[in-house]
Amino acid sequence: CKTSERKSRGGKAETWSRGAAKEKTLECGQIVWGLAFSAWPAAEDGDTDPACAMGLPCLVLATGLNDGQIKVWEVQTGHLLFSLLGHQDVVRDLSFAPNGSPILVSASRDKTLRVWDLSRDVLFPSGDTFLLSPGRQVQVLSGHVQWVYCCSISPDCSMLCSAAGEKSALLWSMRSYTLIRRLEGHQSSVVSCDFSPDSALLVTASYDACVIMWDPYTGEQLRTLRHVPLHSTLDSSSEIHSSSLRSVCFSPEGLYLATVADDRLLRIWALELRSPVAFAPMTNGLCCMYFPHGGFIATGTRDGHVQFWTAPRVLSSLKHLCRKALRTFLTTYQVLALPIPRKLKEFLTYRTF
C-alpha cells in the first residue's frame, strides 16, 4: 500500500496551523466499503494518551475492504499499521467504541460481526518464525442470515446494534458478546441504526418507509416515523421506489433525527413531533451523518459526492439536559425503580414527548 502526499496549490488562506494544507491518499488496493475513525483523544500538556501508551498512534482510521480485510492506518502519517484478517467477504461497516477504548466492531457480507481489540498482540506462524501482529480478534457474533451492513455501538459502550437484509435488527451485549434480543416490528429490510447520545434510545430505518424508535433496554417500540412521499419531488416516469429508506442518525444533543430516502429528500425530524421540521432536495442519497458539534449534516450519494447542509441549532432545555445526564448512567429499569412520581419516570424514559 502506498501513501501519496501533496501540498495544496492555494495560498495562505488554505494554510493550516503549521504550514500548507496537505492531501493524503491511502492506496488500499481494494474497493473501500466502510470507514471509521478511532475516538481516541490527542494528548495534551504532558498527559499520556491511552492509545499512545499502547504503542499505537493517537488517531487511527480503519478501512473495510472488498476482500474482507480491515486495514488500520495512522492518520497523521498515512502509514499502514496492520491488517485484520478473518472476514470471508466484503467488510461493509465499522464502528469504534465511543469511550476511547481500542475496540473495533466490523460488519460483513459473510453474515457475521467481529470484535477486535487493537491493543492486544497475537503471534501467528510465518515460515519458521512467528510474527507479532496487533489487533487480536476478540469475538465473532453470528445470528444474521443475510449480509450485515450496519453496526452501531451505544455511547455508553454497553450495547451493539446490527442491521442486515432482514426485517429485524439484532441487539448485542458489548460486555458478554451475547445476543440480547431481536427488535421485530419492521415490514421490510432494516438498513440503518443509531443510538441517541445518552444511549436511552435506538432508531432503526427500513425499506418499509418507517423509522422505529426503541427503548433498547426493554425492547419497547416508543414511536414510529412514517415517510410520506412528496409527489412533487418525483418525476411521473421515475422508477425509484419512494419508500426505500437508506440512513438515519441522531443529532449530537439528541433532539433531532436526520433521514435519507429514495424519494430524493433529506428530512430532519424533531424528537417530539411525528412529521419532519425541515426538508432538503437531494438525489441518489445513501447515507447521512451529523457533525459532532451540531449545526451541519453531511450526506453521501451514489454518484460520489458528499454534500453539507445546515441543520437546526437548538439550545437544549434544562429538563432535557438533566434527562440526558441521568440517562447516560441509568438504565430504563433503574429509572423505573426510583422513588419519584410516575410522570417524571415517563419523561426520563422518553415515554412523553
Tab-separated table of C-alpha atoms in Angstrom:
chain	number	residue	atom	x	y	z
A	1	CYS	CA	0.000	0.000	0.000
A	2	LYS	CA	1.314	3.404	-0.938
A	3	THR	CA	0.702	6.838	0.516
A	4	SER	CA	0.808	9.866	-1.751
A	5	GLU	CA	1.028	13.354	-0.301
A	6	ARG	CA	0.987	16.761	-1.936
A	7	LYS	CA	0.683	20.339	-0.810
A	8	SER	CA	-2.324	22.388	-1.776
A	9	ARG	CA	-1.815	24.902	-4.561
A	10	GLY	CA	-3.683	27.521	-2.615
A	11	GLY	CA	-2.164	30.497	-0.860
A	12	LYS	CA	-2.111	31.493	2.759
A	13	ALA	CA	-5.884	31.276	3.002
A	14	GLU	CA	-5.587	27.497	2.747
A	15	THR	CA	-2.878	27.037	5.344
A	16	TRP	CA	-3.459	25.018	8.480
A	17	SER	CA	-1.816	25.807	11.825
A	18	ARG	CA	1.807	24.983	10.878
A	19	GLY	CA	2.005	25.114	7.098
A	20	ALA	CA	0.164	24.397	3.907
A	21	ALA	CA	-2.834	22.104	3.907
A	22	LYS	CA	-1.936	18.637	2.673
A	23	GLU	CA	-3.912	15.943	0.921
A	24	LYS	CA	-3.190	12.296	1.604
A	25	THR	CA	-4.356	9.348	-0.460
A	26	LEU	CA	-4.333	5.915	1.137
A	27	GLU	CA	-3.983	3.272	-1.547
A	28	CYS	CA	-5.854	0.303	-0.112
A	29	GLY	CA	-5.679	-1.887	-3.210
A	30	GLN	CA	-9.364	-2.838	-2.870
A	31	ILE	CA	-12.769	-1.192	-3.006
A	32	VAL	CA	-13.322	0.601	0.312
A	33	TRP	CA	-16.804	-0.076	1.699
A	34	GLY	CA	-16.521	1.142	5.284
A	35	LEU	CA	-14.576	3.741	7.273
A	36	ALA	CA	-14.228	4.526	10.959
A	37	PHE	CA	-12.024	6.930	12.896
A	38	SER	CA	-10.954	5.970	16.378
A	39	ALA	CA	-12.315	8.099	19.197
A	40	TRP	CA	-9.004	8.349	20.997
A	41	PRO	CA	-8.278	11.930	22.077
A	42	ALA	CA	-4.977	13.676	21.397
A	43	ALA	CA	-2.511	14.051	24.284
A	44	GLU	CA	-2.460	17.466	25.938
A	45	ASP	CA	0.037	19.228	28.164
A	46	GLY	CA	2.027	16.227	29.218
A	47	ASP	CA	-0.945	13.905	29.537
A	48	THR	CA	-0.308	10.426	28.247
A	49	ASP	CA	-2.774	9.417	25.613
A	50	PRO	CA	-4.073	5.907	26.318
A	51	ALA	CA	-3.609	4.863	22.707
A	52	CYS	CA	-0.041	6.161	22.587
A	53	ALA	CA	0.703	4.295	25.811
A	54	MET	CA	-0.303	1.128	23.998
A	55	GLY	CA	2.217	1.825	21.279
A	56	LEU	CA	-0.464	2.908	18.806
A	57	PRO	CA	-0.848	6.371	17.281
A	58	CYS	CA	-3.265	8.817	18.830
A	59	LEU	CA	-5.688	8.722	15.911
A	60	VAL	CA	-6.225	5.836	13.520
A	61	LEU	CA	-8.511	5.141	10.580
A	62	ALA	CA	-9.924	1.677	9.904
A	63	THR	CA	-10.940	0.797	6.345
A	64	GLY	CA	-13.215	-2.115	5.419
A	65	LEU	CA	-12.279	-3.625	2.085
A	66	ASN	CA	-13.855	-5.657	-0.681
A	67	ASP	CA	-11.722	-8.752	0.010
A	68	GLY	CA	-12.713	-8.972	3.690
A	69	GLN	CA	-9.599	-7.306	5.090
A	70	ILE	CA	-9.606	-4.406	7.515
A	71	LYS	CA	-6.605	-2.131	7.156
A	72	VAL	CA	-5.735	0.186	10.027
A	73	TRP	CA	-3.854	3.396	9.230
A	74	GLU	CA	-2.038	6.076	11.190
A	75	VAL	CA	-3.883	9.257	10.297
A	76	GLN	CA	-1.065	11.752	10.793
A	77	THR	CA	1.447	9.971	8.559
A	78	GLY	CA	-0.793	7.797	6.401
A	79	HIS	CA	1.247	4.702	7.274
A	80	LEU	CA	-0.399	1.284	7.272
A	81	LEU	CA	-0.161	-0.110	10.803
A	82	PHE	CA	-1.602	-3.595	10.301
A	83	SER	CA	-4.316	-5.631	8.637
A	84	LEU	CA	-7.063	-7.536	10.423
A	85	LEU	CA	-7.900	-10.850	8.795
A	86	GLY	CA	-10.907	-13.047	9.440
A	87	HIS	CA	-13.887	-11.922	7.386
A	88	GLN	CA	-14.666	-14.025	4.327
A	89	ASP	CA	-16.471	-11.319	2.336
A	90	VAL	CA	-16.852	-7.546	1.986
A	91	VAL	CA	-16.468	-5.558	5.229
A	92	ARG	CA	-19.464	-3.264	4.915
A	93	ASP	CA	-19.323	-1.179	8.110
A	94	LEU	CA	-17.007	-0.390	11.031
A	95	SER	CA	-17.563	1.157	14.449
A	96	PHE	CA	-15.050	2.122	17.142
A	97	ALA	CA	-16.063	2.123	20.802
A	98	PRO	CA	-17.067	5.740	21.627
A	99	ASN	CA	-15.394	5.674	25.065
A	100	GLY	CA	-11.888	5.752	23.590
A	101	SER	CA	-11.034	2.105	24.227
A	102	PRO	CA	-9.270	0.377	21.296
A	103	ILE	CA	-12.291	-1.824	20.494
A	104	LEU	CA	-13.405	-2.047	16.868
A	105	VAL	CA	-16.522	-3.829	15.563
A	106	SER	CA	-16.819	-4.833	11.905
A	107	ALA	CA	-19.888	-5.914	9.919
A	108	SER	CA	-19.543	-8.056	6.819
A	109	ARG	CA	-21.368	-9.695	3.963
A	110	ASP	CA	-20.183	-13.018	5.420
A	111	LYS	CA	-23.184	-12.555	7.789
A	112	THR	CA	-21.029	-12.028	10.902
A	113	LEU	CA	-19.812	-9.215	13.099
A	114	ARG	CA	-16.336	-9.373	14.571
A	115	VAL	CA	-14.972	-7.613	17.628
A	116	TRP	CA	-11.303	-6.600	17.623
A	117	ASP	CA	-9.074	-5.294	20.417
A	118	LEU	CA	-6.351	-3.240	18.733
A	119	SER	CA	-4.261	-3.040	21.906
A	120	ARG	CA	-3.584	-6.766	22.049
A	121	ASP	CA	-0.863	-8.685	20.278
A	122	VAL	CA	-1.108	-12.142	18.790
A	123	LEU	CA	1.565	-14.471	17.442
A	124	PHE	CA	0.939	-16.217	14.157
A	125	PRO	CA	3.282	-18.590	12.272
A	126	SER	CA	5.181	-17.353	9.213
A	127	GLY	CA	7.504	-19.997	7.860
A	128	ASP	CA	9.960	-20.981	10.564
A	129	THR	CA	9.235	-17.922	12.695
A	130	PHE	CA	6.330	-16.256	14.493
A	131	LEU	CA	5.225	-12.723	13.682
A	132	LEU	CA	3.737	-10.351	16.254
A	133	SER	CA	0.510	-8.827	14.974
A	134	PRO	CA	-1.615	-6.283	16.867
A	135	GLY	CA	-5.381	-6.327	16.676
A	136	ARG	CA	-6.431	-9.654	18.108
A	137	GLN	CA	-9.933	-10.816	17.262
A	138	VAL	CA	-11.970	-10.978	20.447
A	139	GLN	CA	-15.283	-12.425	19.303
A	140	VAL	CA	-17.303	-13.490	16.271
A	141	LEU	CA	-21.007	-12.610	16.524
A	142	SER	CA	-23.254	-14.868	14.459
A	143	GLY	CA	-27.024	-14.626	14.200
A	144	HIS	CA	-27.842	-12.867	10.944
A	145	VAL	CA	-28.947	-14.876	7.923
A	146	GLN	CA	-28.308	-12.068	5.423
A	147	TRP	CA	-25.443	-9.687	4.667
A	148	VAL	CA	-24.646	-7.451	7.637
A	149	TYR	CA	-24.101	-3.886	6.511
A	150	CYS	CA	-24.644	-1.665	9.530
A	151	CYS	CA	-23.395	-1.680	13.113
A	152	SER	CA	-23.590	0.907	15.874
A	153	ILE	CA	-22.116	0.849	19.393
A	154	SER	CA	-24.055	2.692	22.096
A	155	PRO	CA	-22.274	5.756	23.568
A	156	ASP	CA	-22.026	4.021	26.957
A	157	CYS	CA	-20.407	1.044	25.170
A	158	SER	CA	-22.803	-1.454	26.748
A	159	MET	CA	-24.725	-2.439	23.580
A	160	LEU	CA	-24.228	-3.052	19.890
A	161	CYS	CA	-26.959	-2.900	17.263
A	162	SER	CA	-26.587	-4.540	13.866
A	163	ALA	CA	-28.757	-4.477	10.749
A	164	ALA	CA	-28.780	-6.830	7.781
A	165	GLY	CA	-31.140	-7.570	4.904
A	166	GLU	CA	-33.756	-8.765	7.416
A	167	LYS	CA	-36.935	-7.394	8.958
A	168	SER	CA	-35.386	-7.354	12.446
A	169	ALA	CA	-32.340	-5.692	13.958
A	170	LEU	CA	-30.176	-7.513	16.498
A	171	LEU	CA	-29.118	-6.036	19.822
A	172	TRP	CA	-25.944	-7.432	21.422
A	173	SER	CA	-24.233	-7.032	24.786
A	174	MET	CA	-20.782	-5.482	24.481
A	175	ARG	CA	-19.881	-6.949	27.878
A	176	SER	CA	-20.688	-10.622	27.271
A	177	TYR	CA	-20.858	-10.522	23.442
A	178	THR	CA	-24.176	-12.349	23.509
A	179	LEU	CA	-27.473	-11.592	21.780
A	180	ILE	CA	-29.803	-9.568	23.998
A	181	ARG	CA	-32.864	-9.556	21.732
A	182	ARG	CA	-34.246	-9.242	18.238
A	183	LEU	CA	-36.029	-5.990	17.548
A	184	GLU	CA	-39.021	-7.005	15.430
A	185	GLY	CA	-41.543	-4.573	14.048
A	186	HIS	CA	-40.449	-3.569	10.548
A	187	GLN	CA	-42.159	-4.967	7.465
A	188	SER	CA	-39.057	-4.947	5.262
A	189	SER	CA	-35.258	-4.972	5.480
A	190	VAL	CA	-33.660	-2.839	8.206
A	191	VAL	CA	-30.872	-0.806	6.620
A	192	SER	CA	-29.605	1.640	9.267
A	193	CYS	CA	-29.478	2.120	13.036
A	194	ASP	CA	-28.195	4.664	15.543
A	195	PHE	CA	-28.205	5.256	19.313
A	196	SER	CA	-29.094	8.527	20.992
A	197	PRO	CA	-26.213	10.363	22.718
A	198	ASP	CA	-27.385	9.164	26.162
A	199	SER	CA	-27.873	5.535	24.967
A	200	ALA	CA	-31.516	5.667	26.087
A	201	LEU	CA	-32.969	5.435	22.575
A	202	LEU	CA	-32.263	3.410	19.458
A	203	VAL	CA	-33.625	4.182	16.000
A	204	THR	CA	-33.811	1.799	13.044
A	205	ALA	CA	-34.632	2.674	9.422
A	206	SER	CA	-36.138	0.241	6.938
A	207	TYR	CA	-37.203	-0.142	3.326
A	208	ASP	CA	-40.775	-0.143	4.683
A	209	ALA	CA	-40.597	3.689	4.804
A	210	CYS	CA	-40.581	3.744	8.616
A	211	VAL	CA	-38.165	4.740	11.326
A	212	ILE	CA	-38.902	2.999	14.612
A	213	MET	CA	-37.714	4.471	17.891
A	214	TRP	CA	-36.948	1.798	20.510
A	215	ASP	CA	-36.097	1.578	24.163
A	216	PRO	CA	-33.040	-0.682	23.814
A	217	TYR	CA	-33.255	-1.818	27.439
A	218	THR	CA	-36.825	-3.125	27.251
A	219	GLY	CA	-37.244	-3.659	23.501
A	220	GLU	CA	-40.391	-1.499	23.539
A	221	GLN	CA	-41.387	0.486	20.446
A	222	LEU	CA	-41.792	4.096	21.530
A	223	ARG	CA	-42.651	5.807	18.251
A	224	THR	CA	-42.876	5.226	14.506
A	225	LEU	CA	-41.985	7.948	11.998
A	226	ARG	CA	-43.590	7.286	8.616
A	227	HIS	CA	-42.094	8.759	5.463
A	228	VAL	CA	-44.890	10.117	3.338
A	229	PRO	CA	-43.532	10.919	-0.152
A	230	LEU	CA	-43.901	14.403	-1.539
A	231	HIS	CA	-45.042	13.513	-5.051
A	232	SER	CA	-43.998	16.852	-6.474
A	233	THR	CA	-40.380	15.892	-5.960
A	234	LEU	CA	-40.666	12.793	-8.174
A	235	ASP	CA	-40.971	12.570	-11.910
A	236	SER	CA	-44.075	10.738	-13.115
A	237	SER	CA	-41.820	8.343	-15.017
A	238	SER	CA	-39.482	7.731	-12.074
A	239	GLU	CA	-38.796	4.117	-11.222
A	240	ILE	CA	-37.424	4.956	-7.804
A	241	HIS	CA	-39.267	3.192	-5.019
A	242	SER	CA	-40.003	6.180	-2.811
A	243	SER	CA	-40.417	4.119	0.338
A	244	SER	CA	-36.798	2.956	0.427
A	245	LEU	CA	-35.091	4.486	3.437
A	246	ARG	CA	-31.309	4.475	3.376
A	247	SER	CA	-29.963	6.065	6.564
A	248	VAL	CA	-30.892	7.546	9.934
A	249	CYS	CA	-28.806	9.358	12.538
A	250	PHE	CA	-29.227	11.288	15.794
A	251	SER	CA	-28.108	14.877	16.273
A	252	PRO	CA	-25.380	15.411	18.908
A	253	GLU	CA	-27.749	16.845	21.523
A	254	GLY	CA	-30.281	14.073	20.907
A	255	LEU	CA	-33.281	16.227	19.977
A	256	TYR	CA	-33.317	15.690	16.196
A	257	LEU	CA	-33.066	12.877	13.664
A	258	ALA	CA	-31.921	13.053	10.051
A	259	THR	CA	-33.094	10.552	7.429
A	260	VAL	CA	-32.261	9.939	3.778
A	261	ALA	CA	-34.745	8.176	1.475
A	262	ASP	CA	-35.046	7.316	-2.201
A	263	ASP	CA	-37.741	9.940	-2.715
A	264	ARG	CA	-34.860	12.428	-3.158
A	265	LEU	CA	-35.294	14.101	0.203
A	266	LEU	CA	-33.215	14.672	3.287
A	267	ARG	CA	-35.564	15.040	6.225
A	268	ILE	CA	-34.939	16.459	9.694
A	269	TRP	CA	-37.272	15.364	12.469
A	270	ALA	CA	-37.793	16.828	15.925
A	271	LEU	CA	-37.977	14.108	18.539
A	272	GLU	CA	-41.269	15.424	19.913
A	273	LEU	CA	-43.093	15.552	16.561
A	274	ARG	CA	-44.349	12.930	14.140
A	275	SER	CA	-43.686	14.996	10.998
A	276	PRO	CA	-40.446	16.492	9.654
A	277	VAL	CA	-39.485	20.038	10.582
A	278	ALA	CA	-37.266	20.544	7.515
A	279	PHE	CA	-36.667	19.088	4.038
A	280	ALA	CA	-33.818	19.335	1.568
A	281	PRO	CA	-33.878	18.036	-2.027
A	282	MET	CA	-31.067	15.619	-2.850
A	283	THR	CA	-30.508	12.969	-5.493
A	284	ASN	CA	-29.113	9.457	-5.059
A	285	GLY	CA	-28.676	9.804	-1.305
A	286	LEU	CA	-27.252	6.815	0.557
A	287	CYS	CA	-26.083	7.956	3.990
A	288	CYS	CA	-26.133	10.868	6.413
A	289	MET	CA	-24.171	11.923	9.460
A	290	TYR	CA	-24.347	14.889	11.843
A	291	PHE	CA	-21.270	16.991	12.529
A	292	PRO	CA	-20.212	16.052	16.102
A	293	HIS	CA	-20.865	19.562	17.400
A	294	GLY	CA	-24.153	20.066	15.575
A	295	GLY	CA	-25.302	22.618	13.014
A	296	PHE	CA	-24.356	20.605	9.914
A	297	ILE	CA	-25.269	17.332	8.241
A	298	ALA	CA	-23.106	15.511	5.701
A	299	THR	CA	-24.760	13.256	3.130
A	300	GLY	CA	-23.147	10.768	0.758
A	301	THR	CA	-24.534	9.892	-2.670
A	302	ARG	CA	-24.294	7.119	-5.259
A	303	ASP	CA	-22.622	9.462	-7.752
A	304	GLY	CA	-19.625	10.008	-5.479
A	305	HIS	CA	-20.484	13.322	-3.834
A	306	VAL	CA	-20.549	14.436	-0.205
A	307	GLN	CA	-22.864	17.356	0.430
A	308	PHE	CA	-23.099	19.520	3.549
A	309	TRP	CA	-26.342	21.011	4.856
A	310	THR	CA	-27.102	23.480	7.603
A	311	ALA	CA	-29.266	21.925	10.317
A	312	PRO	CA	-31.387	23.497	13.051
A	313	ARG	CA	-29.328	24.581	16.016
A	314	VAL	CA	-31.115	24.191	19.306
A	315	LEU	CA	-30.425	25.239	22.861
A	316	SER	CA	-31.399	22.220	24.923
A	317	SER	CA	-33.811	22.860	27.754
A	318	LEU	CA	-32.627	22.338	31.305
A	319	LYS	CA	-35.105	19.440	31.532
A	320	HIS	CA	-33.561	17.681	28.557
A	321	LEU	CA	-30.017	18.302	29.820
A	322	CYS	CA	-30.934	16.770	33.179
A	323	ARG	CA	-32.588	13.799	31.470
A	324	LYS	CA	-29.592	13.299	29.217
A	325	ALA	CA	-27.188	13.454	32.159
A	326	LEU	CA	-29.210	10.935	34.186
A	327	ARG	CA	-29.802	8.525	31.293
A	328	THR	CA	-26.104	8.449	30.492
A	329	PHE	CA	-25.577	6.184	33.513
A	330	LEU	CA	-29.080	4.921	34.421
A	331	THR	CA	-30.868	2.167	32.515
A	332	THR	CA	-34.638	2.206	31.972
A	333	TYR	CA	-35.094	-0.362	34.732
A	334	GLN	CA	-33.054	1.735	37.177
A	335	VAL	CA	-35.149	4.807	36.371
A	336	LEU	CA	-38.391	2.889	36.893
A	337	ALA	CA	-37.119	1.751	40.307
A	338	LEU	CA	-36.529	5.315	41.528
A	339	PRO	CA	-38.921	6.649	44.216
A	340	ILE	CA	-40.142	9.528	42.034
A	341	PRO	CA	-43.535	10.479	40.518
A	342	ARG	CA	-44.814	8.464	37.573
A	343	LYS	CA	-44.838	11.441	35.193
A	344	LEU	CA	-41.195	12.090	35.934
A	345	LYS	CA	-40.382	8.463	35.199
A	346	GLU	CA	-42.233	8.730	31.883
A	347	PHE	CA	-40.252	11.823	30.971
A	348	LEU	CA	-36.914	10.252	31.869
A	349	THR	CA	-37.715	7.129	29.813
A	350	TYR	CA	-38.912	9.156	26.776
A	351	ARG	CA	-42.496	7.926	27.154
A	352	THR	CA	-43.744	11.509	26.904
A	353	PHE	CA	-42.865	13.842	24.045
